[in-house]
């Protein structure tokens, strides 16, 4: 096999970074110069055989840069299995990267590079801790950090932390922050001036409570509980389904229907099961699914079916992926810090 490079043909096995890092530019320096505007394409086995099908021509003006800015600065960066912090690729290429440093959690990922891109990677420290503190106004507003009701949270440096601040009658505030130092965030809630939605006999929404599972028929069923002035409404997700995406949200969630003996019931096509609540006696609410009672919302049954009391004596759960709040007359639900569900009643008028 000839070692002399042709104009568009080369023995590309040792030059291609995609072929498991087999790079020998010192041996094939002239070939490398000819191939700087080409992308080596692996095809078949790793034999060093020449051929046009090993390369695809790329115009110089279509090259884009991909750079990684890291913390800590001494971290090692690998792009496409090569130790480097920047690389030029063809527009639309997929780039794989890995960032490593002693005492930090490594991070890997892939990016489709369609334009000049600089990616900032802040590794999470395994030894350094920072404290996030949320000061809310009004002072009795509920502050939830990473699923728990609390106003301060100690975490590893550079960790991403999600928080929600809410109070009935006020617009809620939620955000995700990267805690790279001790941080104090002041949140001033704005009072809701109008309520454009109502929930019929349920009254106004008051609180959100999450849960791991509920019901003795299908214990894997995920749900969360919404507290209204006149009752508790559980929203049930189908087995093996996560929270619905934004495309599943239906604003017309509440329907007037007296057939079940109650003014309102909630439904959302494909998102959760049809659920009806009827108050049988004081402080006990029954959940009906397809007309059959399978769970009662009194203290003993709530404890039995997985609900737990938090430090404030309210029912909560250990399933921390879900969180939510009441903002004005709208209910929001978050999954791992991202809004996945919102519920509104009928429009007034």
Short mmCIF file of C-alpha atoms in Angstrom, two decimals:
data_model
loop_
_atom_site.label_atom_id
_atom_site.label_comp_id
_atom_site.label_asym_id
_atom_site.label_seq_id
_atom_site.Cartn_x
_atom_site.Cartn_y
_atom_site.Cartn_z
CA UNK A 1 0.00 0.00 0.00
CA UNK A 2 1.42 3.34 -1.01
CA UNK A 3 2.20 5.92 1.66
CA UNK A 4 2.22 8.77 -0.82
CA UNK A 5 -0.96 10.84 -0.36
CA UNK A 6 -3.16 11.56 -3.32
CA UNK A 7 -5.16 14.76 -3.73
CA UNK A 8 -8.37 13.42 -2.14
CA UNK A 9 -7.26 9.95 -1.15
CA UNK A 10 -5.31 8.94 1.94
CA UNK A 11 -4.56 6.13 4.31
CA UNK A 12 -6.91 7.58 6.86
CA UNK A 13 -6.94 5.03 9.68
CA UNK A 14 -4.20 6.76 11.65
CA UNK A 15 -5.62 10.22 10.98
CA UNK A 16 -9.23 9.78 11.99
CA UNK A 17 -10.08 10.81 15.58
CA UNK A 18 -13.30 8.84 15.16
CA UNK A 19 -11.39 5.55 14.83
CA UNK A 20 -10.73 5.09 18.54
CA UNK A 21 -8.09 7.79 18.80
CA UNK A 22 -5.71 6.30 16.19
CA UNK A 23 -3.87 9.49 15.32
CA UNK A 24 -0.30 9.64 14.01
CA UNK A 25 0.20 13.07 12.48
CA UNK A 26 4.00 12.85 12.79
CA UNK A 27 4.00 9.86 10.45
CA UNK A 28 1.40 11.22 8.06
CA UNK A 29 2.12 14.95 8.31
CA UNK A 30 1.73 15.70 4.60
CA UNK A 31 -1.48 13.74 4.46
CA UNK A 32 -2.79 15.63 7.46
CA UNK A 33 -2.23 18.96 5.71
CA UNK A 34 -4.15 17.81 2.68
CA UNK A 35 -7.01 16.59 4.87
CA UNK A 36 -7.53 19.67 7.01
CA UNK A 37 -10.68 20.52 5.05
CA UNK A 38 -11.97 16.97 5.12
CA UNK A 39 -13.81 14.92 7.73
CA UNK A 40 -12.56 11.33 7.98
CA UNK A 41 -15.52 8.97 7.76
CA UNK A 42 -15.12 5.51 9.26
CA UNK A 43 -16.49 2.78 7.03
CA UNK A 44 -16.13 -0.97 7.43
CA UNK A 45 -13.16 -2.36 9.34
CA UNK A 46 -10.17 -0.36 10.58
CA UNK A 47 -7.84 -1.48 7.79
CA UNK A 48 -5.62 1.28 6.46
CA UNK A 49 -7.00 1.22 2.97
CA UNK A 50 -7.35 4.33 0.87
CA UNK A 51 -10.48 5.37 -0.90
CA UNK A 52 -12.74 8.31 -1.59
CA UNK A 53 -15.41 6.89 0.69
CA UNK A 54 -13.20 7.54 3.70
CA UNK A 55 -13.58 11.30 3.36
CA UNK A 56 -16.30 13.87 2.82
CA UNK A 57 -15.35 17.31 1.55
CA UNK A 58 -16.19 20.26 3.77
CA UNK A 59 -15.98 23.86 2.64
CA UNK A 60 -13.86 26.07 4.86
CA UNK A 61 -16.64 28.61 5.44
CA UNK A 62 -18.90 25.93 6.95
CA UNK A 63 -16.50 25.09 9.78
CA UNK A 64 -17.67 26.11 13.24
CA UNK A 65 -15.85 26.12 16.56
CA UNK A 66 -16.77 24.28 19.73
CA UNK A 67 -15.08 25.37 22.96
CA UNK A 68 -15.50 24.34 26.57
CA UNK A 69 -14.94 26.73 29.47
CA UNK A 70 -14.53 24.81 32.71
CA UNK A 71 -14.48 25.24 36.46
CA UNK A 72 -12.16 24.39 38.08
CA UNK A 73 -9.65 25.61 35.52
CA UNK A 74 -7.36 22.63 36.13
CA UNK A 75 -10.03 20.18 34.97
CA UNK A 76 -9.15 17.90 32.07
CA UNK A 77 -11.34 18.24 28.99
CA UNK A 78 -11.77 15.53 26.37
CA UNK A 79 -13.58 16.27 23.12
CA UNK A 80 -14.23 13.25 20.92
CA UNK A 81 -11.83 11.21 23.09
CA UNK A 82 -9.01 13.70 22.48
CA UNK A 83 -7.67 15.89 25.31
CA UNK A 84 -8.51 19.38 24.07
CA UNK A 85 -10.69 22.34 25.05
CA UNK A 86 -11.64 23.47 21.56
CA UNK A 87 -12.15 21.94 18.16
CA UNK A 88 -13.36 22.95 14.69
CA UNK A 89 -16.05 20.76 13.17
CA UNK A 90 -18.49 20.84 10.31
CA UNK A 91 -21.77 22.57 10.96
CA UNK A 92 -24.28 20.05 12.31
CA UNK A 93 -21.69 17.62 13.69
CA UNK A 94 -22.31 15.91 17.02
CA UNK A 95 -19.49 16.43 19.52
CA UNK A 96 -18.95 14.23 22.58
CA UNK A 97 -17.18 15.64 25.62
CA UNK A 98 -16.03 14.63 29.09
CA UNK A 99 -14.73 16.89 31.87
CA UNK A 100 -12.76 15.41 34.80
CA UNK A 101 -11.11 16.78 37.93
CA UNK A 102 -10.02 15.30 41.25
CA UNK A 103 -12.53 16.03 44.00
CA UNK A 104 -15.35 16.84 41.57
CA UNK A 105 -18.19 14.96 39.91
CA UNK A 106 -17.27 14.30 36.28
CA UNK A 107 -19.62 15.44 33.54
CA UNK A 108 -20.17 13.92 30.11
CA UNK A 109 -22.48 14.84 27.28
CA UNK A 110 -22.94 15.47 23.61
CA UNK A 111 -23.77 18.62 21.66
CA UNK A 112 -24.93 19.17 18.09
CA UNK A 113 -22.82 22.10 16.89
CA UNK A 114 -24.76 24.26 14.43
CA UNK A 115 -22.85 27.49 15.10
CA UNK A 116 -19.79 28.71 16.97
CA UNK A 117 -20.45 27.42 20.48
CA UNK A 118 -18.83 27.92 23.87
CA UNK A 119 -20.10 25.54 26.54
CA UNK A 120 -19.61 26.43 30.19
CA UNK A 121 -19.17 23.41 32.47
CA UNK A 122 -19.05 23.91 36.23
CA UNK A 123 -18.18 20.65 37.95
CA UNK A 124 -19.94 19.90 41.23
CA UNK A 125 -17.48 19.70 44.10
CA UNK A 126 -17.39 16.60 46.30
CA UNK A 127 -15.78 18.46 49.21
CA UNK A 128 -16.90 22.11 49.08
CA UNK A 129 -20.36 23.09 50.27
CA UNK A 130 -22.41 26.24 49.81
CA UNK A 131 -25.60 27.45 51.48
CA UNK A 132 -28.61 28.85 49.62
CA UNK A 133 -30.94 31.06 51.70
CA UNK A 134 -34.32 32.35 50.48
CA UNK A 135 -35.83 35.41 52.18
CA UNK A 136 -39.48 35.73 51.21
CA UNK A 137 -41.90 38.64 51.48
CA UNK A 138 -44.51 38.28 52.91
CA UNK A 139 -42.78 36.37 55.69
CA UNK A 140 -45.46 33.66 55.93
CA UNK A 141 -45.01 32.67 52.28
CA UNK A 142 -44.18 29.01 51.68
CA UNK A 143 -40.59 28.41 50.57
CA UNK A 144 -39.86 25.01 49.03
CA UNK A 145 -36.27 24.07 48.13
CA UNK A 146 -35.67 20.79 46.30
CA UNK A 147 -39.09 19.47 47.29
CA UNK A 148 -38.91 20.25 51.01
CA UNK A 149 -40.44 23.21 52.81
CA UNK A 150 -37.42 25.11 54.13
CA UNK A 151 -35.74 28.50 53.75
CA UNK A 152 -32.08 27.43 53.60
CA UNK A 153 -30.31 24.53 51.96
CA UNK A 154 -26.70 23.31 52.11
CA UNK A 155 -25.48 21.69 48.90
CA UNK A 156 -22.32 20.81 47.04
CA UNK A 157 -20.63 23.69 45.25
CA UNK A 158 -21.98 24.33 41.72
CA UNK A 159 -25.04 22.16 42.32
CA UNK A 160 -28.24 23.23 40.55
CA UNK A 161 -31.01 23.90 43.07
CA UNK A 162 -34.70 24.49 42.33
CA UNK A 163 -36.93 26.57 44.62
CA UNK A 164 -40.55 27.74 44.71
CA UNK A 165 -42.00 30.60 46.77
CA UNK A 166 -45.78 30.79 46.97
CA UNK A 167 -48.74 32.02 48.98
CA UNK A 168 -52.47 31.87 48.20
CA UNK A 169 -53.57 35.16 46.65
CA UNK A 170 -50.06 35.94 45.37
CA UNK A 171 -48.22 35.19 42.15
CA UNK A 172 -45.67 32.45 42.79
CA UNK A 173 -41.96 32.68 41.95
CA UNK A 174 -39.88 29.67 40.92
CA UNK A 175 -36.36 29.34 39.58
CA UNK A 176 -33.32 27.09 39.31
CA UNK A 177 -29.95 28.50 40.36
CA UNK A 178 -26.38 27.25 40.26
CA UNK A 179 -25.06 27.60 43.80
CA UNK A 180 -21.36 28.37 43.33
CA UNK A 181 -21.02 30.26 46.63
CA UNK A 182 -23.07 31.08 49.72
CA UNK A 183 -26.11 32.82 48.27
CA UNK A 184 -29.04 34.79 49.67
CA UNK A 185 -31.98 35.45 47.37
CA UNK A 186 -34.71 37.94 48.29
CA UNK A 187 -38.10 37.12 46.79
CA UNK A 188 -40.95 39.64 46.93
CA UNK A 189 -44.28 38.09 45.96
CA UNK A 190 -46.77 40.26 44.11
CA UNK A 191 -50.40 40.06 45.16
CA UNK A 192 -52.82 38.78 42.52
CA UNK A 193 -55.10 41.65 41.53
CA UNK A 194 -57.62 39.54 39.60
CA UNK A 195 -58.77 35.95 39.56
CA UNK A 196 -59.73 35.09 36.01
CA UNK A 197 -60.60 31.45 36.75
CA UNK A 198 -62.90 29.74 39.22
CA UNK A 199 -63.31 26.13 40.31
CA UNK A 200 -67.02 25.96 41.02
CA UNK A 201 -67.97 24.29 44.30
CA UNK A 202 -64.35 23.46 45.04
CA UNK A 203 -63.66 27.06 46.02
CA UNK A 204 -60.22 28.59 45.72
CA UNK A 205 -57.10 26.43 45.46
CA UNK A 206 -55.02 26.62 48.61
CA UNK A 207 -52.08 24.24 48.53
CA UNK A 208 -50.21 21.50 46.71
CA UNK A 209 -49.03 18.22 48.26
CA UNK A 210 -47.06 15.53 46.44
CA UNK A 211 -47.05 11.79 46.92
CA UNK A 212 -45.12 8.69 45.83
CA UNK A 213 -48.05 6.36 45.21
CA UNK A 214 -51.67 6.05 46.21
CA UNK A 215 -54.38 3.43 46.21
CA UNK A 216 -54.43 -0.26 47.11
CA UNK A 217 -55.35 -1.45 43.61
CA UNK A 218 -52.40 -0.05 41.68
CA UNK A 219 -49.76 0.94 44.26
CA UNK A 220 -47.37 2.16 41.55
CA UNK A 221 -49.75 4.90 40.50
CA UNK A 222 -48.18 8.34 40.96
CA UNK A 223 -50.33 11.17 42.22
CA UNK A 224 -50.35 14.54 43.90
CA UNK A 225 -52.98 16.13 46.09
CA UNK A 226 -54.51 19.58 45.58
CA UNK A 227 -56.17 21.24 48.52
CA UNK A 228 -59.16 23.48 47.84
CA UNK A 229 -61.38 25.41 50.22
CA UNK A 230 -64.04 22.70 49.99
CA UNK A 231 -62.09 19.52 49.45
CA UNK A 232 -59.01 17.64 48.37
CA UNK A 233 -58.48 16.65 44.74
CA UNK A 234 -55.94 13.93 43.82
CA UNK A 235 -54.49 13.94 40.33
CA UNK A 236 -53.50 10.42 39.30
CA UNK A 237 -50.96 9.54 36.62
CA UNK A 238 -51.14 6.26 34.74
CA UNK A 239 -48.71 3.51 35.66
CA UNK A 240 -45.23 3.92 34.15
CA UNK A 241 -46.00 7.47 33.01
CA UNK A 242 -44.30 10.62 34.16
CA UNK A 243 -45.88 14.02 34.41
CA UNK A 244 -47.53 15.22 31.21
CA UNK A 245 -45.60 17.58 28.99
CA UNK A 246 -46.79 21.03 28.07
CA UNK A 247 -48.43 19.68 24.93
CA UNK A 248 -50.83 17.64 27.10
CA UNK A 249 -52.13 20.57 29.12
CA UNK A 250 -55.82 21.31 28.70
CA UNK A 251 -57.15 24.57 30.09
CA UNK A 252 -60.73 23.30 30.26
CA UNK A 253 -60.05 20.90 33.09
CA UNK A 254 -63.19 21.41 35.13
CA UNK A 255 -66.56 20.29 33.82
CA UNK A 256 -69.99 20.83 35.36
CA UNK A 257 -71.70 17.46 35.86
CA UNK A 258 -74.34 16.52 38.44
CA UNK A 259 -74.43 12.85 37.46
CA UNK A 260 -71.84 12.05 40.11
CA UNK A 261 -73.56 14.10 42.79
CA UNK A 262 -70.94 16.82 42.80
CA UNK A 263 -70.59 20.03 40.84
CA UNK A 264 -67.10 19.62 39.45
CA UNK A 265 -64.70 16.91 38.49
CA UNK A 266 -61.26 17.08 36.92
CA UNK A 267 -60.10 15.36 33.77
CA UNK A 268 -57.38 15.77 31.20
CA UNK A 269 -57.24 13.50 28.17
CA UNK A 270 -54.28 11.17 28.41
CA UNK A 271 -52.76 12.91 31.41
CA UNK A 272 -54.50 11.41 34.42
CA UNK A 273 -57.47 9.32 35.36
CA UNK A 274 -60.97 10.69 35.77
CA UNK A 275 -61.27 11.50 39.45
CA UNK A 276 -64.30 12.49 41.49
CA UNK A 277 -64.31 13.62 45.12
CA UNK A 278 -67.41 13.47 47.31
CA UNK A 279 -67.49 14.57 50.91
CA UNK A 280 -69.18 11.80 52.94
CA UNK A 281 -68.66 13.34 56.35
CA UNK A 282 -66.53 15.91 58.01
CA UNK A 283 -62.79 15.70 57.19
CA UNK A 284 -63.21 12.53 55.14
CA UNK A 285 -63.16 12.65 51.35
CA UNK A 286 -63.57 9.64 49.06
CA UNK A 287 -61.80 9.21 45.76
CA UNK A 288 -63.91 7.49 43.11
CA UNK A 289 -62.39 5.99 40.00
CA UNK A 290 -64.87 4.57 37.47
CA UNK A 291 -67.57 4.73 40.13
CA UNK A 292 -65.81 2.52 42.70
CA UNK A 293 -64.33 3.84 45.92
CA UNK A 294 -60.72 2.77 46.42
CA UNK A 295 -59.23 5.36 48.79
CA UNK A 296 -60.49 7.56 51.59
CA UNK A 297 -58.81 10.80 52.56
CA UNK A 298 -58.82 10.68 56.32
CA UNK A 299 -55.68 10.67 58.47
CA UNK A 300 -55.41 6.87 59.03
CA UNK A 301 -55.89 6.00 55.38
CA UNK A 302 -53.58 8.75 54.17
CA UNK A 303 -50.86 7.40 56.43
CA UNK A 304 -51.59 3.83 55.30
CA UNK A 305 -51.39 4.68 51.61
CA UNK A 306 -48.05 6.43 51.82
CA UNK A 307 -48.70 9.98 52.98
CA UNK A 308 -46.45 11.34 55.71
CA UNK A 309 -46.55 14.37 57.97
CA UNK A 310 -43.84 16.98 57.56
CA UNK A 311 -42.33 19.10 60.34
CA UNK A 312 -45.30 21.46 60.20
CA UNK A 313 -47.89 18.72 60.60
CA UNK A 314 -48.96 18.83 56.96
CA UNK A 315 -49.17 15.80 54.71
CA UNK A 316 -46.24 15.48 52.35
CA UNK A 317 -44.29 12.75 50.63
CA UNK A 318 -40.80 11.45 50.02
CA UNK A 319 -41.25 11.53 46.24
CA UNK A 320 -39.21 14.67 45.61
CA UNK A 321 -39.26 14.71 41.80
CA UNK A 322 -42.58 16.54 41.89
CA UNK A 323 -43.23 19.94 43.41
CA UNK A 324 -45.91 22.55 42.92
CA UNK A 325 -47.62 25.67 44.13
CA UNK A 326 -50.74 27.80 43.85
CA UNK A 327 -50.20 31.09 42.05
CA UNK A 328 -53.25 33.33 42.03
CA UNK A 329 -55.98 31.05 40.70
CA UNK A 330 -53.64 28.77 38.75
CA UNK A 331 -52.01 25.58 40.01
CA UNK A 332 -48.52 24.71 38.77
CA UNK A 333 -46.73 21.38 39.02
CA UNK A 334 -42.99 20.93 38.49
CA UNK A 335 -41.03 17.79 37.68
CA UNK A 336 -37.34 18.01 38.60
CA UNK A 337 -37.51 21.79 38.49
CA UNK A 338 -39.33 22.10 35.17
CA UNK A 339 -42.96 23.12 34.84
CA UNK A 340 -44.85 20.15 33.41
CA UNK A 341 -48.44 20.84 34.37
CA UNK A 342 -50.73 23.78 35.05
CA UNK A 343 -54.39 23.74 35.91
CA UNK A 344 -56.98 26.45 35.53
CA UNK A 345 -60.67 26.40 36.25
CA UNK A 346 -63.48 27.77 34.14
CA UNK A 347 -63.08 31.33 32.95
CA UNK A 348 -65.21 33.80 34.83
CA UNK A 349 -68.10 35.14 32.83
#
